[in-house]
Every structure is written in structure tokens, then in C-alpha cells.
XYZ file of C-alpha atoms in Angstrom:
468
model
C -61.569 48.430 44.819
C -61.811 49.936 41.257
C -58.625 48.418 39.299
C -55.862 50.750 39.388
C -53.296 51.144 36.356
C -49.812 51.278 38.052
C -46.886 49.084 36.586
C -45.294 47.342 39.634
C -41.991 45.474 38.938
C -41.940 41.697 39.206
C -40.767 41.089 42.869
C -42.211 39.792 46.429
C -43.862 42.632 47.967
C -44.241 43.168 51.964
C -45.733 45.711 53.976
C -44.134 45.810 57.524
C -45.936 47.523 60.391
C -45.210 47.424 64.402
C -49.074 46.678 64.677
C -52.383 46.843 62.857
C -55.091 47.084 65.504
C -58.693 47.935 65.019
C -59.588 51.612 66.025
C -55.713 52.019 67.347
C -53.037 54.556 66.359
C -55.816 56.692 64.362
C -55.319 57.595 60.830
C -51.720 55.312 60.765
C -53.562 52.177 60.767
C -56.139 53.219 58.182
C -53.530 54.531 55.848
C -51.371 51.398 56.010
C -54.251 49.176 55.252
C -55.385 51.591 52.327
C -51.611 51.600 50.803
C -51.591 47.838 50.635
C -55.383 47.572 49.441
C -54.336 50.144 46.470
C -51.290 47.990 45.731
C -53.670 45.053 45.563
C -55.905 47.022 43.254
C -52.552 47.863 40.815
C -52.226 44.059 40.631
C -49.426 43.399 43.066
C -49.431 39.644 43.676
C -52.378 39.036 41.261
C -54.643 41.411 43.339
C -54.102 39.719 46.595
C -51.774 42.410 47.421
C -48.349 42.356 49.609
C -48.058 40.522 52.674
C -49.121 42.549 55.927
C -46.396 41.810 58.719
C -46.635 42.848 62.252
C -44.558 42.349 65.337
C -46.596 43.334 68.107
C -46.874 40.044 70.908
C -50.544 39.645 71.167
C -52.004 36.315 71.189
C -53.060 34.137 68.088
C -56.310 34.936 69.083
C -56.396 38.664 69.351
C -54.400 38.721 66.051
C -57.182 36.301 64.125
C -59.821 38.555 65.986
C -58.009 41.777 64.648
C -58.047 40.129 61.039
C -61.799 39.507 61.128
C -62.610 43.128 62.190
C -60.697 44.339 59.247
C -61.974 41.857 57.038
C -65.831 42.811 58.320
C -65.020 46.717 57.461
C -63.552 45.908 54.098
C -60.214 47.124 54.989
C -58.214 44.209 53.881
C -58.233 42.203 50.518
C -57.109 38.910 51.872
C -56.932 38.444 55.567
C -54.804 35.527 55.205
C -52.076 37.751 53.823
C -51.650 39.229 57.494
C -49.074 37.594 59.511
C -47.562 38.207 63.011
C -44.147 37.298 64.347
C -45.481 36.060 67.532
C -47.909 33.752 65.823
C -45.129 32.078 64.129
C -42.370 32.230 67.022
C -43.719 28.791 68.475
C -42.991 25.253 67.171
C -46.023 22.762 67.231
C -44.060 20.561 69.455
C -43.475 23.196 71.696
C -40.529 25.787 72.532
C -39.246 28.268 69.567
C -39.881 27.833 65.913
C -37.057 26.457 64.018
C -36.132 29.747 62.394
C -35.612 31.289 65.931
C -33.972 28.454 67.353
C -31.319 28.688 64.491
C -30.928 32.395 65.118
C -30.006 31.900 68.685
C -26.720 31.528 70.284
C -25.676 30.357 73.961
C -26.564 32.956 76.583
C -28.735 33.740 79.687
C -31.515 36.152 80.277
C -30.263 39.425 81.913
C -31.110 39.082 85.482
C -31.470 42.772 86.136
C -34.497 42.559 83.821
C -38.004 41.245 84.114
C -39.378 39.035 81.282
C -42.586 38.624 79.511
C -42.920 35.145 78.654
C -44.792 34.493 74.910
C -46.193 30.919 75.226
C -47.898 28.967 72.370
C -51.629 27.660 72.445
C -50.685 25.114 74.696
C -49.013 27.702 77.444
C -45.518 26.119 76.621
C -42.859 29.109 76.570
C -41.632 30.033 73.179
C -39.807 33.345 73.742
C -38.925 35.732 76.716
C -39.088 39.382 76.004
C -36.975 41.842 78.121
C -39.267 44.519 79.555
C -37.450 47.648 79.169
C -39.958 50.040 80.780
C -39.957 54.126 80.509
C -37.323 54.011 77.781
C -38.555 55.158 74.609
C -35.289 53.592 72.928
C -36.135 50.120 74.051
C -36.490 48.932 70.654
C -32.801 49.162 70.161
C -31.526 47.680 73.088
C -29.554 44.240 72.651
C -30.828 42.923 75.976
C -30.951 39.203 75.312
C -34.318 37.802 73.965
C -34.546 34.354 75.596
C -35.268 31.185 73.281
C -36.941 28.246 74.664
C -36.788 24.612 73.863
C -39.719 22.055 73.701
C -39.249 21.229 77.360
C -39.863 24.802 78.460
C -35.935 25.482 78.995
C -34.068 28.393 78.026
C -32.030 27.220 74.883
C -30.195 30.198 74.054
C -30.659 34.018 73.196
C -30.728 36.381 70.466
C -29.242 39.972 70.849
C -32.205 42.380 71.366
C -35.566 43.019 69.306
C -33.765 43.963 66.092
C -32.238 40.356 65.814
C -35.453 38.844 66.897
C -37.076 40.772 63.846
C -34.480 40.353 61.378
C -34.222 36.494 61.904
C -38.245 36.348 61.547
C -37.961 38.390 58.322
C -35.279 36.397 57.051
C -37.597 33.169 57.444
C -40.466 35.207 55.658
C -38.190 36.101 52.566
C -36.617 32.602 52.181
C -40.261 31.258 51.970
C -41.247 34.027 49.446
C -38.173 33.163 47.350
C -38.716 29.775 47.227
C -36.459 28.009 44.603
C -35.082 31.180 43.669
C -33.037 32.581 46.423
C -31.951 35.870 44.395
C -35.326 36.668 43.550
C -35.742 40.591 44.717
C -37.857 41.470 47.833
C -39.595 45.112 48.532
C -40.072 45.534 52.146
C -42.243 48.749 52.473
C -41.522 49.798 56.351
C -44.368 51.787 57.568
C -42.824 52.134 61.170
C -39.579 54.444 62.227
C -38.564 52.144 65.036
C -38.530 49.128 62.959
C -36.843 51.000 60.050
C -33.980 51.643 62.396
C -33.606 48.150 63.237
C -33.597 47.251 59.911
C -31.240 49.582 58.122
C -28.507 47.415 58.806
C -30.394 44.217 57.110
C -27.605 42.865 55.030
C -29.705 40.747 52.272
C -28.521 42.463 49.289
C -31.609 41.483 47.493
C -34.160 42.843 49.717
C -35.002 46.469 48.848
C -36.103 48.752 51.992
C -38.326 51.424 51.369
C -39.480 53.687 54.294
C -42.469 55.210 54.436
C -43.033 58.103 57.075
C -46.441 58.991 58.742
C -45.780 61.961 60.653
C -43.654 65.353 61.383
C -40.139 65.209 62.742
C -40.347 68.560 64.450
C -41.116 69.563 68.170
C -42.955 73.179 68.675
C -42.861 75.748 67.210
C -42.661 73.175 64.285
C -40.711 75.578 62.098
C -37.892 74.195 59.519
C -35.281 75.069 62.186
C -37.582 73.833 65.342
C -35.789 71.348 67.526
C -35.796 67.599 66.205
C -38.220 65.194 67.769
C -35.771 63.222 69.904
C -37.321 59.661 68.623
C -36.181 61.088 65.295
C -32.605 62.191 65.609
C -30.993 58.546 65.114
C -33.426 58.010 62.272
C -31.824 60.919 60.321
C -28.513 59.671 60.861
C -29.549 56.573 59.299
C -31.881 57.850 56.243
C -29.256 57.583 53.522
C -29.010 53.620 54.154
C -32.792 53.077 53.111
C -33.045 52.544 49.440
C -36.023 54.949 49.251
C -37.830 56.861 51.820
C -41.221 57.950 50.833
C -42.478 61.391 52.196
C -45.952 62.479 52.450
C -45.581 66.103 51.194
C -43.273 68.003 49.523
C -43.003 70.587 52.290
C -41.592 68.219 54.800
C -39.156 66.609 52.321
C -38.102 70.185 51.275
C -37.469 70.819 54.788
C -35.688 67.709 55.722
C -33.525 67.924 52.582
C -32.584 71.639 53.426
C -31.538 70.730 57.111
C -30.057 67.401 56.688
C -28.521 67.184 53.187
C -30.575 64.319 52.217
C -30.308 63.270 48.513
C -32.187 61.579 45.622
C -33.471 58.632 47.393
C -36.097 60.695 49.009
C -39.498 60.866 46.873
C -43.208 62.030 47.658
C -45.629 59.486 47.788
C -48.810 60.801 49.654
C -51.262 58.731 51.083
C -53.929 57.772 48.013
C -57.659 58.667 48.839
C -60.274 57.602 46.525
C -63.042 59.591 44.952
C -66.300 59.538 46.401
C -68.645 57.598 44.057
C -70.719 60.609 43.897
C -70.762 64.155 45.379
C -73.435 65.621 47.547
C -73.883 69.073 46.495
C -74.089 71.729 49.086
C -77.862 72.631 48.787
C -78.433 68.828 49.975
C -76.014 69.036 52.777
C -77.133 69.845 56.526
C -77.039 73.587 56.654
C -74.837 74.761 59.357
C -73.342 71.385 60.154
C -69.409 71.416 60.555
C -67.678 68.023 61.474
C -64.261 67.147 62.802
C -62.701 63.435 62.284
C -59.781 62.993 64.736
C -58.801 61.413 67.988
C -59.731 63.592 71.132
C -55.904 64.473 71.669
C -53.960 67.617 72.889
C -52.213 67.978 69.747
C -55.498 68.114 67.726
C -56.433 71.213 69.604
C -60.203 70.821 69.751
C -60.488 73.171 72.384
C -59.460 75.835 69.678
C -62.614 74.682 67.515
C -64.759 75.066 70.709
C -63.597 78.485 71.587
C -63.991 79.472 67.633
C -67.559 78.134 67.617
C -68.703 80.639 70.189
C -68.328 83.353 67.689
C -69.581 81.190 64.883
C -72.887 80.618 66.934
C -73.340 84.261 67.317
C -73.044 84.795 63.673
C -74.938 81.632 62.517
C -77.215 80.605 65.172
C -78.163 77.297 63.576
C -74.438 76.222 63.155
C -73.484 72.791 64.850
C -70.236 71.250 65.495
C -70.057 67.382 65.789
C -66.646 65.862 66.742
C -66.046 62.547 65.873
C -63.421 60.336 67.567
C -62.201 59.373 71.123
C -59.326 60.124 73.287
C -58.032 61.087 76.418
C -59.239 64.574 76.095
C -63.097 64.055 75.983
C -63.659 64.956 79.838
C -61.981 68.279 79.666
C -63.326 69.037 76.333
C -66.850 68.045 77.525
C -66.294 70.475 80.452
C -65.092 73.334 78.058
C -68.224 72.784 76.192
C -70.497 72.948 79.111
C -68.336 76.189 80.738
C -68.893 77.958 77.382
C -72.672 77.050 77.142
C -72.384 75.523 73.865
C -73.947 71.938 74.460
C -76.968 72.710 72.124
C -74.310 73.533 69.326
C -70.851 71.321 69.992
C -71.504 67.458 70.565
C -68.981 64.924 70.778
C -70.123 62.062 69.163
C -67.681 59.381 69.641
C -65.917 57.425 67.235
C -67.784 56.598 63.830
C -67.515 53.740 61.441
C -69.115 55.649 58.599
C -66.562 58.753 58.067
C -67.892 58.745 54.481
C -71.710 59.369 55.375
C -70.563 61.945 57.757
C -68.560 63.822 55.059
C -71.218 63.482 52.533
C -73.907 65.117 54.995
C -71.563 67.953 56.468
C -71.297 71.797 55.167
C -67.774 71.926 56.176
C -64.916 69.915 57.836
C -62.937 71.782 60.634
C -58.982 71.328 60.875
C -57.272 72.347 64.072
C -54.266 70.134 64.371
C -50.892 71.815 65.860
C -49.195 69.556 63.173
C -49.720 66.688 60.960
C -47.687 64.166 58.591
C -50.214 64.735 55.773
C -53.753 65.484 57.183
C -55.480 62.586 56.145
C -59.111 64.017 57.304
C -58.635 67.028 54.956
C -58.062 64.798 51.765
C -60.961 62.751 52.358
C -63.203 65.734 52.951
C -62.200 67.009 49.722
C -62.901 63.996 47.857
C -66.243 64.211 48.980
C -66.594 68.021 47.658
C -66.845 68.957 51.731
C -64.970 72.601 52.174
C -62.595 72.596 54.830
C -61.433 75.302 57.171
C -57.849 74.537 58.364
C -55.002 75.900 60.196
C -52.136 76.730 58.190
C -49.561 73.918 59.926
C -47.117 71.828 58.906
C -47.404 69.353 57.066
C -50.163 69.015 54.617
C -53.124 71.491 55.007
C -51.364 74.378 52.398
C -50.561 71.930 50.082
C -53.869 69.761 50.036
C -55.915 73.405 49.740
C -53.197 75.008 47.141
C -55.771 74.308 44.178
C -58.844 75.504 46.426
C -61.604 73.569 48.287
C -61.018 75.302 51.844
C -60.050 78.312 53.908
C -56.771 78.392 55.302
C -56.271 80.610 58.328
C -53.032 81.404 60.490
C -52.067 78.748 62.810
C -53.515 79.464 66.255
C -55.527 82.515 65.260
C -59.236 81.561 66.602
C -60.814 84.689 65.446
C -59.491 83.869 62.018
C -60.932 80.337 62.661
C -64.077 81.779 63.444
C -64.444 84.147 60.516
C -63.348 81.280 57.976
C -66.068 79.046 59.334
C -68.698 82.011 58.941
C -67.787 82.681 55.586
C -68.224 79.220 54.483
C -71.502 78.411 56.433
C -72.899 81.969 55.521
C -72.228 82.437 51.988
C -73.852 79.816 49.494
C -71.929 81.126 46.414
C -68.620 80.374 48.594
C -69.776 77.123 49.653
C -70.899 76.114 46.405
C -67.335 77.312 44.862
C -65.293 75.396 47.651
C -67.205 72.115 46.973
C -66.327 72.332 43.119
C -62.796 73.180 43.669
C -62.460 70.326 46.529
C -63.085 67.645 43.916
C -60.488 68.877 41.708
C -57.777 69.367 44.358
C -58.605 65.618 45.557
C -57.360 64.296 42.187
C -53.779 65.098 43.134
C -54.031 62.323 45.621
C -56.298 59.763 43.478
C -54.847 56.354 44.146
C -53.966 56.023 40.260
C -51.497 58.721 40.889
C -50.111 57.707 44.047
C -49.532 54.118 42.829
C -48.059 55.224 40.000
C -45.603 57.211 41.716
C -44.670 54.165 44.392
C -44.336 51.731 41.311
C -41.845 54.315 39.716
C -39.890 54.486 43.074
C -39.850 50.708 43.327
C -38.437 50.332 39.680
C -35.802 52.973 40.605
C -34.436 50.934 43.694
C -34.715 47.807 41.940
C -32.518 49.151 39.226
C -29.662 49.746 41.604
C -27.685 47.749 43.995
C -29.061 48.017 47.652
C -27.812 50.922 49.639
C -27.278 48.843 52.450
C -24.913 46.543 50.182
């Protein structure tokens, strides 16, 4: 990646995620890895980038495979900078690692719960995790986590997942600081669940910066709509983070107005690099529209299929290629068949070459019911690919404010059809939008985004921890 000019303060940097698994969690995984790469390009830790920490209880072999896949796709700068709690929870001589034993206190497993035992490479138990099925708040449970000794016997407990995660992070932080126990450490938390558990972390020299990835609202996604239940507790804790990174000004403004949030809330979008070159509209596949998203209900690909009926009547050579996988595949294919669109709409499956797709397409279609930012829109703009999108919270309106696409009323399939026909059928419109797209994408160029992040970090390091 090209060197990024951003002045990050001297500190130890950690990016903390619940999990980072290839081809899982859609844009979340890609955006988290991109942020770490961009921090490396800005010189963090001499270009090696921040530590990437995860807490999913996979096996060391699974995590090694994940690192290898990310490395092969050039999604990480240094695979050795990726670490996992459960890879480090075992002692080489059996039982739990020293840091975990030190955190344990006397106690017994909960007899009412099942336990998932995580073992070391020799199949010796190290830690027992309570299985709390069907409860979206499982992560805040204080159900005992069992710690095993070298003989495979329970040696004590820690009080829930939060205590387990904090014990590991304390050990990681000690290792980062080395001989300087007061060296500042900046933890960029990419997970709401983890953020809730770390809001009470009492290390005064750790600065906890919380990044958001998605919308906080339920249907109809208006500013006064019900708050997603998983977010209610988070808003009660939001003022304890040293900074909160919102992806869009719109979401920050709505949350500030509703919850009275103060100045630690800053806008730092995901950064999207400009394409090395932009394919002019005349050299693209004429009539080809693409979508890049999971086949999930919230993406409303059924709207795209219905809209394309009218598009084909007006532009007979129009084609829609949908890239992505998901639970809705069979239902969407049935709708394509029912509408007789098999020659025009194709579910292409996942692609490992989204840049090529955006270089070839005449337009990107975006029909999500809600977003955190709408990363596909930004990537399309960076490639000079015009966008036709529903005007939904959050992201499309801000992304297209400087041009580059057609914004239509949310849920209006006829307007979606008209927007697509306008772009595909009018050469002058398509050329204008392509030029505007490249200019609009500069707002999320990694140079600007990393400068904003570095400034936010400088601010939080210039004052005491809000958790102190």
C-alpha cells in the first residue's frame, strides 16, 4: 500500500475484534482489516501496523489457516501480528496459561450449564466456556469460566467472558509495555459486544477508542425509531469510551440529538483507496449493472430483481450480476425464474475480484434497507462506477452528496427502475456521473481518514482516561 501521511502519536496500538474469519461477516471483516493496513501505511509500529486481536474460540490450526488466507489475499501486512485469546490460553505443560491461572479464584462450574472445553494441541483441557444458548446477552453473563490445571482438573474460575477477555488483554498490554509500565496503549475496539465488556477496564494508561460498524435503529429506521435491543445497553456506556468513531455524520447527529452525546464522538469513515486507473464509461460493459453484497433480507435484492423487469423493457440488453452468497439465494433464484429474468439477472456467487467487477460495470445498484456506511457505494465511486441507490440510513446520501450517482426514495421500486434506465440509456449522464464519482470518493481517501483517526487518538492521549 502507498505510504499515507498521517501523524499517529507514539503509543502501542491494538485493533480488537470479536473474530476475523475469511468470507464471514461481510464488509465488517474487510473494513477492519483495511483499517489496520491503512494504519500500517501511516507508519504505525514502523509500518507493521497494529496488533490484531480476536477472541473467537477456534483452534490454533483454524486461526493459522485464517491468517494464511488473509495473507494470500494481501489483506494483512504481517500475519504474525494477528493473535487470538484461545491460541494463548494454554500452558505448554498443560492446563491454562499463567496469566489465566493468575486471574482465577476458587469456585466451581455452574451445574445448570453445559460447558465447551477448549483444549491445547495435546488435547489437554485449558479453559471451559459456559454455553449460554439463545441469549443475545450471553457475553455479559458472569457465569463461571473454568480454568484447568496441568493435570486436567478444574483449578478455579473467572467470572464470565468479560473477566476472561480482560485478563488476556492485561497480559497483552503488559507485554507491549515491557519495561515502561506507564506507556500509553490505544485499543481500537471494533465490536460492540467487546466494547460493553471493556467499558469498565480500569487501566488508566489504556485509551479505549470504540469504532461502530452498523446502524443502531430498528424499522422504519427514522431518527426516533426503536433502538435495536442490542444497542440499548451500549448507549448507557457510550460516555465511558475515550472516543467513539462514527462512520457518518448523519448517524452521529441522530445519536447526539437523541442521547445527548458529547464531544468524544467523532466521524471517521472507512477509508477506500482510489483505483490505480479509472476505466472510462465507453470501455465498460454496456448495460451491465452489478451488486456486491450478501444475499440477506436486509439487502433487499428482491427489489433489484423487480426493478429490473422495467429496466429490461426500456434497455433490452441490460444485465444484472449479483455477487455474494447468503441464505436468500434459493428464494431470489425462484423470483428470477418467476419473473422470466433468467437471461438478464444472474446470481454469480462470491467474487475474489471486486475491483475488476467495478471496473467492468456500467453501474452499481444498492438496495439495502439500512447500512452503517455502505462500503460498496464508496468502492464503486473510487472506480468511477456510477451508483443507483435507495436513500437510506446511513451512508448513501453522504456518499453521493458531491455526485457520482442517483439517489431514489427508499423502497420505491419504480424510481429505482427509472434511475437505472437513466444511467444506462443516457451516455452523457453516465460520463458525468463517472467523473463525479472519482471526485466524490476523495472524501474517504485513506489519507484523509487516517489523518482524522490520528487526530482523534492525539486528543484522547492528551487527556486522562474517561474510565479513570
